[in-house]
Tab-separated table of N, CA and C in Angstrom:
chain	number	residue	atom	x	y	z
A	9	MET	N	0.852	-1.177	-0.007
A	9	MET	CA	-0.002	0.005	-0.007
A	9	MET	C	0.890	1.239	-0.003
A	10	ASN	N	0.500	2.193	-0.723
A	10	ASN	CA	1.243	3.440	-0.810
A	10	ASN	C	1.286	4.111	0.575
A	11	PRO	N	2.473	4.507	1.047
A	11	PRO	CA	2.573	5.092	2.382
A	11	PRO	C	1.739	6.342	2.558
A	12	THR	N	1.562	7.113	1.497
A	12	THR	CA	0.748	8.332	1.577
A	12	THR	C	-0.707	7.973	1.821
A	13	ILE	N	-1.193	6.980	1.109
A	13	ILE	CA	-2.582	6.543	1.279
A	13	ILE	C	-2.762	5.973	2.682
A	14	LEU	N	-1.820	5.149	3.149
A	14	LEU	CA	-1.907	4.580	4.482
A	14	LEU	C	-1.948	5.681	5.536
A	15	ARG	N	-1.103	6.681	5.399
A	15	ARG	CA	-1.089	7.800	6.376
A	15	ARG	C	-2.410	8.563	6.352
A	16	ARG	N	-2.961	8.776	5.173
A	16	ARG	CA	-4.225	9.495	5.081
A	16	ARG	C	-5.367	8.695	5.701
A	17	VAL	N	-5.368	7.392	5.480
A	17	VAL	CA	-6.404	6.540	6.081
A	17	VAL	C	-6.259	6.570	7.608
A	18	GLN	N	-5.043	6.537	8.103
A	18	GLN	CA	-4.825	6.596	9.552
A	18	GLN	C	-5.304	7.920	10.125
A	19	ILE	N	-5.070	9.018	9.422
A	19	ILE	CA	-5.536	10.329	9.867
A	19	ILE	C	-7.055	10.362	9.902
A	20	VAL	N	-7.688	9.808	8.869
A	20	VAL	CA	-9.168	9.774	8.847
A	20	VAL	C	-9.682	8.943	10.007
A	21	LEU	N	-9.040	7.837	10.294
A	21	LEU	CA	-9.451	7.007	11.428
A	21	LEU	C	-9.301	7.757	12.749
A	22	LEU	N	-8.203	8.491	12.935
A	22	LEU	CA	-8.028	9.280	14.144
A	22	LEU	C	-9.101	10.364	14.247
A	23	LEU	N	-9.422	10.983	13.137
A	23	LEU	CA	-10.497	11.993	13.138
A	23	LEU	C	-11.821	11.355	13.493
A	24	LEU	N	-12.079	10.167	12.999
A	24	LEU	CA	-13.306	9.445	13.324
A	24	LEU	C	-13.362	9.152	14.820
A	25	GLY	N	-12.252	8.759	15.409
A	25	GLY	CA	-12.195	8.525	16.848
A	25	GLY	C	-12.491	9.783	17.636
A	26	MET	N	-11.945	10.912	17.162
A	26	MET	CA	-12.203	12.179	17.839
A	26	MET	C	-13.672	12.602	17.705
A	27	VAL	N	-14.283	12.312	16.548
A	27	VAL	CA	-15.693	12.645	16.359
A	27	VAL	C	-16.546	11.818	17.319
A	28	VAL	N	-16.261	10.526	17.456
A	28	VAL	CA	-17.025	9.681	18.376
A	28	VAL	C	-16.856	10.186	19.817
A	29	THR	N	-15.634	10.565	20.194
A	29	THR	CA	-15.394	11.095	21.528
A	29	THR	C	-16.167	12.394	21.752
A	30	THR	N	-16.189	13.248	20.727
A	30	THR	CA	-16.935	14.491	20.811
A	30	THR	C	-18.427	14.219	20.952
A	31	MET	N	-18.929	13.204	20.269
A	31	MET	CA	-20.339	12.847	20.400
A	31	MET	C	-20.662	12.468	21.831
A	32	GLY	N	-19.788	11.700	22.471
A	32	GLY	CA	-20.004	11.341	23.877
A	32	GLY	C	-19.999	12.559	24.774
A	33	LEU	N	-19.071	13.477	24.544
A	33	LEU	CA	-19.023	14.717	25.335
A	33	LEU	C	-20.274	15.569	25.142
A	34	VAL	N	-20.759	15.642	23.903
A	34	VAL	CA	-21.958	16.420	23.626
A	34	VAL	C	-23.166	15.750	24.278
A	35	LEU	N	-23.217	14.434	24.310
A	35	LEU	CA	-24.286	13.723	24.983
A	35	LEU	C	-24.360	14.108	26.450
A	36	VAL	N	-23.241	14.076	27.133
A	36	VAL	CA	-23.199	14.433	28.558
A	36	VAL	C	-23.526	15.900	28.750
A	37	ALA	N	-22.983	16.755	27.925
A	37	ALA	CA	-23.236	18.204	28.049
A	37	ALA	C	-24.713	18.512	27.798
A	38	GLY	N	-25.323	17.853	26.835
A	38	GLY	CA	-26.746	18.063	26.567
A	38	GLY	C	-27.623	17.612	27.726
A	39	CYS	N	-27.279	16.487	28.323
A	39	CYS	CA	-28.040	16.004	29.478
A	39	CYS	C	-27.881	16.982	30.658
A	40	HIS	N	-26.667	17.489	30.846
A	40	HIS	CA	-26.433	18.457	31.931
A	40	HIS	C	-27.246	19.720	31.686
A	41	ARG	N	-27.276	20.177	30.457
A	41	ARG	CA	-28.046	21.396	30.112
A	41	ARG	C	-29.547	21.178	30.355
A	42	ASN	N	-30.073	20.029	29.910
A	42	ASN	CA	-31.493	19.732	30.127
A	42	ASN	C	-31.818	19.669	31.637
A	43	ASP	N	-30.955	19.023	32.403
A	43	ASP	CA	-31.202	18.944	33.860
A	43	ASP	C	-31.143	20.324	34.500
A	44	ARG	N	-30.210	21.143	34.069
A	44	ARG	CA	-30.129	22.491	34.616
A	44	ARG	C	-31.412	23.273	34.310
A	45	GLN	N	-31.916	23.100	33.123
A	45	GLN	CA	-33.160	23.789	32.731
A	45	GLN	C	-34.327	23.283	33.573
A	46	ILE	N	-34.405	21.975	33.807
A	46	ILE	CA	-35.453	21.426	34.651
A	46	ILE	C	-35.301	21.967	36.062
A	47	ASP	N	-34.081	21.963	36.590
A	47	ASP	CA	-33.851	22.425	37.968
A	47	ASP	C	-34.201	23.896	38.165
A	48	GLU	N	-34.043	24.723	37.133
A	48	GLU	CA	-34.354	26.147	37.254
A	48	GLU	C	-35.839	26.397	37.382
A	49	ASN	N	-36.683	25.550	36.758
A	49	ASN	CA	-38.143	25.736	36.777
A	49	ASN	C	-38.833	24.411	37.096
A	50	ARG	N	-38.413	23.769	38.168
A	50	ARG	CA	-38.869	22.410	38.478
A	50	ARG	C	-40.263	22.368	39.098
A	51	ALA	N	-41.008	21.371	38.619
A	51	ALA	CA	-42.278	20.988	39.233
A	51	ALA	C	-42.303	19.491	39.254
A	52	THR	N	-42.981	18.923	40.227
A	52	THR	CA	-43.033	17.464	40.342
A	52	THR	C	-44.500	17.043	40.348
A	53	VAL	N	-44.785	16.002	39.546
A	53	VAL	CA	-46.147	15.451	39.463
A	53	VAL	C	-46.047	13.933	39.362
A	54	MET	N	-47.178	13.254	39.566
A	54	MET	CA	-47.254	11.831	39.335
A	54	MET	C	-47.650	11.599	37.869
A	55	ALA	N	-47.026	10.614	37.263
A	55	ALA	CA	-47.292	10.320	35.829
A	55	ALA	C	-47.518	8.847	35.639
A	56	ASP	N	-48.272	8.510	34.593
A	56	ASP	CA	-48.519	7.137	34.216
A	56	ASP	C	-47.628	6.793	33.038
A	57	VAL	N	-46.908	5.686	33.132
A	57	VAL	CA	-46.053	5.220	32.040
A	57	VAL	C	-46.971	4.516	31.023
A	58	VAL	N	-47.089	5.097	29.854
A	58	VAL	CA	-47.957	4.579	28.801
A	58	VAL	C	-47.260	3.443	28.049
A	59	SER	N	-46.002	3.661	27.696
A	59	SER	CA	-45.204	2.623	27.058
A	59	SER	C	-43.740	2.786	27.468
A	60	ALA	N	-43.031	1.687	27.483
A	60	ALA	CA	-41.628	1.764	27.895
A	60	ALA	C	-40.837	0.625	27.254
A	61	ASP	N	-39.648	0.971	26.824
A	61	ASP	CA	-38.674	-0.023	26.392
A	61	ASP	C	-37.338	0.409	26.936
A	62	ARG	N	-36.264	-0.214	26.488
A	62	ARG	CA	-34.955	0.069	27.048
A	62	ARG	C	-34.504	1.517	26.861
A	63	LEU	N	-34.878	2.125	25.734
A	63	LEU	CA	-34.369	3.445	25.399
A	63	LEU	C	-35.426	4.552	25.364
A	64	HIS	N	-36.681	4.224	25.597
A	64	HIS	CA	-37.723	5.223	25.473
A	64	HIS	C	-38.876	4.910	26.420
A	65	ALA	N	-39.429	5.949	27.037
A	65	ALA	CA	-40.591	5.784	27.892
A	65	ALA	C	-41.540	6.949	27.646
A	66	ALA	N	-42.780	6.625	27.300
A	66	ALA	CA	-43.797	7.652	27.097
A	66	ALA	C	-44.670	7.697	28.349
A	67	VAL	N	-44.927	8.911	28.809
A	67	VAL	CA	-45.743	9.099	30.023
A	67	VAL	C	-46.811	10.173	29.753
A	68	ASN	N	-47.850	10.103	30.578
A	68	ASN	CA	-48.887	11.139	30.600
A	68	ASN	C	-48.928	11.702	32.014
A	69	PHE	N	-49.015	13.028	32.117
A	69	PHE	CA	-49.180	13.627	33.444
A	69	PHE	C	-50.015	14.888	33.306
A	70	GLN	N	-50.612	15.268	34.418
A	70	GLN	CA	-51.431	16.472	34.467
A	70	GLN	C	-50.699	17.511	35.300
A	71	THR	N	-50.581	18.714	34.725
A	71	THR	CA	-49.911	19.811	35.447
A	71	THR	C	-50.935	20.457	36.392
A	72	PRO	N	-50.476	21.211	37.366
A	72	PRO	CA	-51.392	21.871	38.312
A	72	PRO	C	-52.439	22.766	37.665
A	73	ASP	N	-52.147	23.281	36.469
A	73	ASP	CA	-53.131	24.133	35.798
A	73	ASP	C	-54.202	23.324	35.070
A	74	GLY	N	-54.156	21.992	35.175
A	74	GLY	CA	-55.181	21.111	34.631
A	74	GLY	C	-54.907	20.591	33.243
A	75	GLU	N	-53.802	20.928	32.646
A	75	GLU	CA	-53.476	20.459	31.285
A	75	GLU	C	-52.802	19.079	31.345
A	76	PHE	N	-53.128	18.242	30.376
A	76	PHE	CA	-52.459	16.945	30.260
A	76	PHE	C	-51.286	17.087	29.318
A	77	HIS	N	-50.175	16.450	29.666
A	77	HIS	CA	-48.966	16.505	28.838
A	77	HIS	C	-48.418	15.096	28.646
A	78	SER	N	-47.886	14.915	27.461
A	78	SER	CA	-47.145	13.712	27.158
A	78	SER	C	-45.922	14.168	26.373
A	79	PRO	N	-44.728	14.218	27.014
A	79	PRO	CA	-43.550	14.704	26.314
A	79	PRO	C	-43.372	13.963	24.980
A	80	ARG	N	-43.272	14.737	23.905
A	80	ARG	CA	-43.244	14.108	22.573
A	80	ARG	C	-42.047	13.212	22.337
A	81	LEU	N	-40.924	13.491	23.020
A	81	LEU	CA	-39.739	12.628	22.884
A	81	LEU	C	-39.592	11.665	24.049
A	82	GLY	N	-40.546	11.627	24.929
A	82	GLY	CA	-40.495	10.749	26.087
A	82	GLY	C	-39.701	11.345	27.220
A	83	LEU	N	-39.428	10.530	28.216
A	83	LEU	CA	-38.677	10.968	29.381
A	83	LEU	C	-37.192	10.883	29.152
A	84	LEU	N	-36.458	11.727	29.840
A	84	LEU	CA	-35.009	11.576	29.904
A	84	LEU	C	-34.736	10.432	30.875
A	85	TYR	N	-33.680	9.661	30.636
A	85	TYR	CA	-33.237	8.568	31.520
A	85	TYR	C	-34.372	7.569	31.784
A	86	PRO	N	-34.882	6.920	30.733
A	86	PRO	CA	-36.090	6.072	30.870
A	86	PRO	C	-35.826	4.621	31.329
A	87	THR	N	-34.627	4.281	31.735
A	87	THR	CA	-34.352	2.889	32.062
A	87	THR	C	-35.153	2.396	33.262
A	88	GLU	N	-35.400	1.103	33.274
A	88	GLU	CA	-36.078	0.417	34.345
A	88	GLU	C	-37.491	0.891	34.619
A	89	LEU	N	-38.154	1.360	33.581
A	89	LEU	CA	-39.569	1.725	33.705
A	89	LEU	C	-40.385	0.674	32.948
A	90	THR	N	-41.603	0.417	33.435
A	90	THR	CA	-42.478	-0.538	32.794
A	90	THR	C	-43.826	0.082	32.513
A	91	GLN	N	-44.485	-0.420	31.498
A	91	GLN	CA	-45.807	0.090	31.140
A	91	GLN	C	-46.781	-0.113	32.301
A	92	GLY	N	-47.589	0.903	32.545
A	92	GLY	CA	-48.577	0.842	33.624
A	92	GLY	C	-48.060	1.340	34.966
A	93	GLN	N	-46.786	1.552	35.064
A	93	GLN	CA	-46.173	2.028	36.312
A	93	GLN	C	-46.593	3.479	36.568
A	94	ARG	N	-46.746	3.849	37.828
A	94	ARG	CA	-47.035	5.228	38.198
A	94	ARG	C	-45.781	5.754	38.905
A	95	ILE	N	-45.214	6.835	38.326
A	95	ILE	CA	-43.938	7.349	38.831
A	95	ILE	C	-44.044	8.841	39.102
A	96	SER	N	-43.125	9.324	39.893
A	96	SER	CA	-42.988	10.755	40.127
A	96	SER	C	-42.090	11.335	39.044
A	97	VAL	N	-42.532	12.413	38.409
A	97	VAL	CA	-41.822	13.016	37.296
A	97	VAL	C	-41.492	14.450	37.634
A	98	GLU	N	-40.250	14.856	37.349
A	98	GLU	CA	-39.857	16.256	37.451
A	98	GLU	C	-39.846	16.823	36.046
A	99	TYR	N	-40.412	18.007	35.874
A	99	TYR	CA	-40.455	18.608	34.545
A	99	TYR	C	-40.183	20.116	34.650
A	100	ASP	N	-39.915	20.693	33.523
A	100	ASP	CA	-39.698	22.132	33.418
A	100	ASP	C	-41.061	22.803	33.243
A	101	VAL	N	-41.426	23.701	34.138
A	101	VAL	CA	-42.734	24.365	34.074
A	101	VAL	C	-42.872	25.137	32.782
A	102	THR	N	-41.809	25.741	32.292
A	102	THR	CA	-41.893	26.525	31.060
A	102	THR	C	-41.888	25.658	29.811
A	103	ASN	N	-41.478	24.393	29.939
A	103	ASN	CA	-41.455	23.460	28.821
A	103	ASN	C	-41.740	22.054	29.321
A	104	PRO	N	-43.030	21.691	29.441
A	104	PRO	CA	-43.392	20.367	29.976
A	104	PRO	C	-42.904	19.182	29.152
A	105	ASP	N	-42.453	19.436	27.936
A	105	ASP	CA	-41.867	18.346	27.135
A	105	ASP	C	-40.524	17.885	27.667
A	106	LEU	N	-39.938	18.681	28.551
A	106	LEU	CA	-38.633	18.355	29.153
A	106	LEU	C	-38.924	17.756	30.526
A	107	ALA	N	-38.890	16.404	30.601
A	107	ALA	CA	-39.246	15.731	31.857
A	107	ALA	C	-38.321	14.558	32.117
A	108	ARG	N	-38.189	14.218	33.380
A	108	ARG	CA	-37.369	13.072	33.791
A	108	ARG	C	-37.989	12.423	35.019
A	109	PRO	N	-37.721	11.133	35.239
A	109	PRO	CA	-38.166	10.533	36.492
A	109	PRO	C	-37.497	11.244	37.677
A	110	ALA	N	-38.233	11.443	38.738
A	110	ALA	CA	-37.701	12.145	39.911
A	110	ALA	C	-36.487	11.407	40.460
A	111	GLY	N	-35.467	12.172	40.803
A	111	GLY	CA	-34.265	11.602	41.398
A	111	GLY	C	-33.183	11.197	40.413
A	112	ARG	N	-33.481	11.268	39.133
A	112	ARG	CA	-32.456	10.904	38.142
A	112	ARG	C	-31.796	12.186	37.610
A	113	SER	N	-30.530	12.050	37.202
A	113	SER	CA	-29.816	13.231	36.735
A	113	SER	C	-28.883	12.893	35.569
A	114	TRP	N	-28.227	13.931	35.097
A	114	TRP	CA	-27.313	13.820	33.949
A	114	TRP	C	-26.169	12.857	34.176
A	115	THR	N	-25.835	12.552	35.419
A	115	THR	CA	-24.727	11.654	35.695
A	115	THR	C	-24.983	10.242	35.152
A	116	LEU	N	-26.255	9.918	34.912
A	116	LEU	CA	-26.567	8.621	34.299
A	116	LEU	C	-26.090	8.523	32.850
A	117	ALA	N	-25.792	9.651	32.232
A	117	ALA	CA	-25.312	9.658	30.842
A	117	ALA	C	-23.818	9.436	30.719
A	118	ILE	N	-23.101	9.500	31.827
A	118	ILE	CA	-21.630	9.396	31.777
A	118	ILE	C	-21.184	8.004	31.298
A	119	ILE	N	-21.772	6.959	31.859
A	119	ILE	CA	-21.333	5.592	31.480
A	119	ILE	C	-21.647	5.284	30.026
A	120	PRO	N	-22.852	5.587	29.511
A	120	PRO	CA	-23.063	5.354	28.062
A	120	PRO	C	-22.118	6.181	27.206
A	121	ALA	N	-21.850	7.430	27.595
A	121	ALA	CA	-20.948	8.265	26.780
A	121	ALA	C	-19.537	7.689	26.789
A	122	LEU	N	-19.076	7.263	27.948
A	122	LEU	CA	-17.752	6.631	28.024
A	122	LEU	C	-17.686	5.349	27.209
A	123	SER	N	-18.736	4.565	27.279
A	123	SER	CA	-18.714	3.309	26.517
A	123	SER	C	-18.714	3.574	25.021
A	124	ILE	N	-19.416	4.595	24.593
A	124	ILE	CA	-19.396	4.964	23.176
A	124	ILE	C	-17.980	5.339	22.751
A	125	ALA	N	-17.307	6.170	23.573
A	125	ALA	CA	-15.961	6.617	23.259
A	125	ALA	C	-14.991	5.440	23.267
A	126	VAL	N	-15.079	4.578	24.276
A	126	VAL	CA	-14.147	3.440	24.372
A	126	VAL	C	-14.339	2.476	23.207
A	127	VAL	N	-15.581	2.146	22.890
A	127	VAL	CA	-15.824	1.244	21.771
A	127	VAL	C	-15.348	1.879	20.463
A	128	GLY	N	-15.598	3.170	20.303
A	128	GLY	CA	-15.131	3.863	19.115
A	128	GLY	C	-13.634	3.785	18.951
A	129	TRP	N	-12.895	4.068	20.039
A	129	TRP	CA	-11.439	4.030	19.964
A	129	TRP	C	-10.915	2.611	19.807
A	130	LEU	N	-11.611	1.613	20.378
A	130	LEU	CA	-11.211	0.221	20.158
A	130	LEU	C	-11.334	-0.169	18.677
A	131	VAL	N	-12.430	0.231	18.069
A	131	VAL	CA	-12.639	-0.058	16.662
A	131	VAL	C	-11.567	0.640	15.816
A	132	VAL	N	-11.311	1.906	16.113
A	132	VAL	CA	-10.278	2.653	15.384
A	132	VAL	C	-8.914	1.971	15.561
A	133	GLY	N	-8.593	1.585	16.782
A	133	GLY	CA	-7.305	0.928	17.045
A	133	GLY	C	-7.162	-0.395	16.312
A	134	VAL	N	-8.215	-1.211	16.344
A	134	VAL	CA	-8.172	-2.503	15.647
A	134	VAL	C	-8.004	-2.290	14.143
A	135	VAL	N	-8.727	-1.367	13.572
A	135	VAL	CA	-8.626	-1.113	12.143
A	135	VAL	C	-7.228	-0.582	11.787
A	136	MET	N	-6.677	0.304	12.637
A	136	MET	CA	-5.324	0.809	12.356
A	136	MET	C	-4.284	-0.286	12.445
A	137	ILE	N	-4.388	-1.157	13.417
A	137	ILE	CA	-3.451	-2.263	13.558
A	137	ILE	C	-3.582	-3.223	12.378
A	138	ALA	N	-4.834	-3.501	11.983
A	138	ALA	CA	-5.051	-4.396	10.836
A	138	ALA	C	-4.463	-3.799	9.568
A	139	LEU	N	-4.673	-2.513	9.362
A	139	LEU	CA	-4.096	-1.871	8.173
A	139	LEU	C	-2.570	-1.903	8.181
A	140	SER	N	-1.982	-1.670	9.343
A	140	SER	CA	-0.534	-1.715	9.457
A	140	SER	C	-0.008	-3.119	9.160
A	141	GLU	N	-0.685	-4.115	9.681
A	141	GLU	CA	-0.264	-5.500	9.460
A	141	GLU	C	-0.420	-5.888	7.993
A	142	ILE	N	-1.532	-5.486	7.387
A	142	ILE	CA	-1.742	-5.779	5.960
A	142	ILE	C	-0.650	-5.089	5.138
A	143	ASN	N	-0.365	-3.851	5.472
A	143	ASN	CA	0.665	-3.101	4.750
A	143	ASN	C	2.051	-3.759	4.934
A	144	ARG	N	2.354	-4.206	6.149
A	144	ARG	CA	3.620	-4.874	6.398
A	144	ARG	C	3.730	-6.151	5.587
A	145	ARG	N	2.656	-6.922	5.506
A	145	ARG	CA	2.689	-8.171	4.731
A	145	ARG	C	2.812	-7.901	3.241
A	146	ILE	N	2.136	-6.881	2.774
A	146	ILE	CA	2.248	-6.534	1.354
A	146	ILE	C	3.684	-6.127	1.026
A	147	LEU	N	4.276	-5.312	1.886
A	147	LEU	CA	5.676	-4.886	1.659
A	147	LEU	C	6.643	-6.057	1.719
A	148	ALA	N	6.412	-6.972	2.678
A	148	ALA	CA	7.280	-8.140	2.796
A	148	ALA	C	7.139	-9.039	1.560
A	149	ARG	N	5.934	-9.221	1.080
A	149	ARG	CA	5.702	-10.058	-0.098
A	149	ARG	C	6.309	-9.415	-1.337
A	150	SER	N	6.170	-8.074	-1.467
A	150	SER	CA	6.717	-7.421	-2.648
A	150	SER	C	8.248	-7.396	-2.617
A	151	SER	N	8.847	-7.267	-1.444
A	151	SER	CA	10.307	-7.278	-1.396
A	151	SER	C	10.864	-8.680	-1.622
A	152	ALA	N	10.108	-9.715	-1.256
A	152	ALA	CA	10.549	-11.083	-1.513
A	152	ALA	C	10.421	-11.421	-2.987
A	153	ALA	N	9.492	-10.806	-3.678
A	153	ALA	CA	9.268	-11.081	-5.104
A	153	ALA	C	10.031	-10.132	-5.989
A	154	THR	N	10.840	-9.252	-5.421
A	154	THR	CA	11.587	-8.298	-6.229
A	154	THR	C	12.618	-9.034	-7.053
A	155	PRO	N	12.622	-8.789	-8.363
A	155	PRO	CA	13.582	-9.499	-9.234
A	155	PRO	C	15.005	-9.018	-8.967
A	156	VAL	N	15.947	-9.918	-9.241
A	156	VAL	CA	17.364	-9.613	-9.049
A	156	VAL	C	17.803	-8.735	-10.217
A	157	HIS	N	18.648	-7.752	-9.968
A	157	HIS	CA	19.145	-6.897	-11.022
A	157	HIS	C	20.029	-7.694	-11.980
A	158	PRO	N	20.064	-7.340	-13.250
A	158	PRO	CA	20.834	-8.105	-14.234
A	158	PRO	C	22.342	-8.154	-13.962
A	159	ASP	N	22.877	-7.160	-13.289
A	159	ASP	CA	24.331	-7.184	-13.044
A	159	ASP	C	24.684	-8.051	-11.845
A	160	GLN	N	23.672	-8.530	-11.134
A	160	GLN	CA	23.959	-9.431	-9.988
A	160	GLN	C	23.703	-10.848	-10.450
A	161	ASP	N	24.550	-11.744	-10.012
A	161	ASP	CA	24.396	-13.157	-10.367
A	161	ASP	C	24.012	-13.915	-9.115
A	162	GLU	N	22.840	-14.510	-9.174
A	162	GLU	CA	22.329	-15.195	-7.991
A	162	GLU	C	23.104	-16.466	-7.686
A	163	THR	N	23.635	-17.098	-8.709
A	163	THR	CA	24.269	-18.375	-8.524
A	163	THR	C	25.699	-18.290	-8.030
A	164	THR	N	26.322	-17.122	-8.165
A	164	THR	CA	27.701	-16.980	-7.760
A	164	THR	C	27.781	-16.860	-6.241
A	165	GLU	N	28.578	-17.702	-5.666
A	165	GLU	CA	28.774	-17.637	-4.225
A	165	GLU	C	30.085	-16.974	-3.980
A	166	THR	N	30.186	-16.354	-2.856
A	166	THR	CA	31.458	-15.694	-2.537
A	166	THR	C	32.475	-16.764	-2.165
A	167	GLU	N	33.626	-16.615	-2.755
A	167	GLU	CA	34.695	-17.600	-2.493
A	167	GLU	C	35.703	-16.980	-1.543
A	168	ALA	N	36.267	-17.836	-0.760
A	168	ALA	CA	37.287	-17.364	0.181
A	168	ALA	C	38.570	-17.106	-0.602
A	169	PRO	N	39.291	-16.050	-0.270
A	169	PRO	CA	40.535	-15.793	-0.980
A	169	PRO	C	41.539	-16.943	-0.722
A	170	GLU	N	42.298	-17.205	-1.777
A	170	GLU	CA	43.276	-18.274	-1.656
A	170	GLU	C	44.470	-17.742	-0.895
A	171	THR	N	44.980	-18.591	-0.046
A	171	THR	CA	46.188	-18.192	0.710
A	171	THR	C	47.340	-19.101	0.297
A	172	SER	N	48.500	-18.577	0.248
A	172	SER	CA	49.669	-19.389	-0.085
A	172	SER	C	50.444	-19.673	1.168
A	173	ASN	N	51.023	-20.825	1.184
A	173	ASN	CA	51.781	-21.244	2.358
A	173	ASN	C	53.255	-20.993	2.148
A	174	ALA	N	53.654	-20.060	1.452
A	174	ALA	CA	55.053	-19.847	1.160
A	174	ALA	C	55.813	-19.225	2.249
């Protein structure tokens, strides 16, 4: 493989690793921002879990002014919720679509963000090592198959100089 192409592929892989790491940081920062917004205008109500899976939970709750709300994107930090469950929900009074189960915070996003970054860097590392190994084998194979120059004779062995016993 051409060394320039190999170097460019390695640079792209490193950039990809940095993008994945940045995604993890943005995930944590976004969760922190949402929690800060909820904490600034917090209200707590009881909500019914309408549907729940590992990554999403839809709830319905009634605010003190009598309006029913169902956050269109579901709850933040929806793990371990089941359909039909009645839970306490904290939400932003100015934006009821921003809601989370009571007692949960942005710190729950740290482990998923770290795992995204670690897996991303592991994949980048494995691909870089594989490319290096493939390149090394290609270079070794091409140097072994390199033809001998015409001025060199493969069959001639070096002979020891003759010595005289005079």
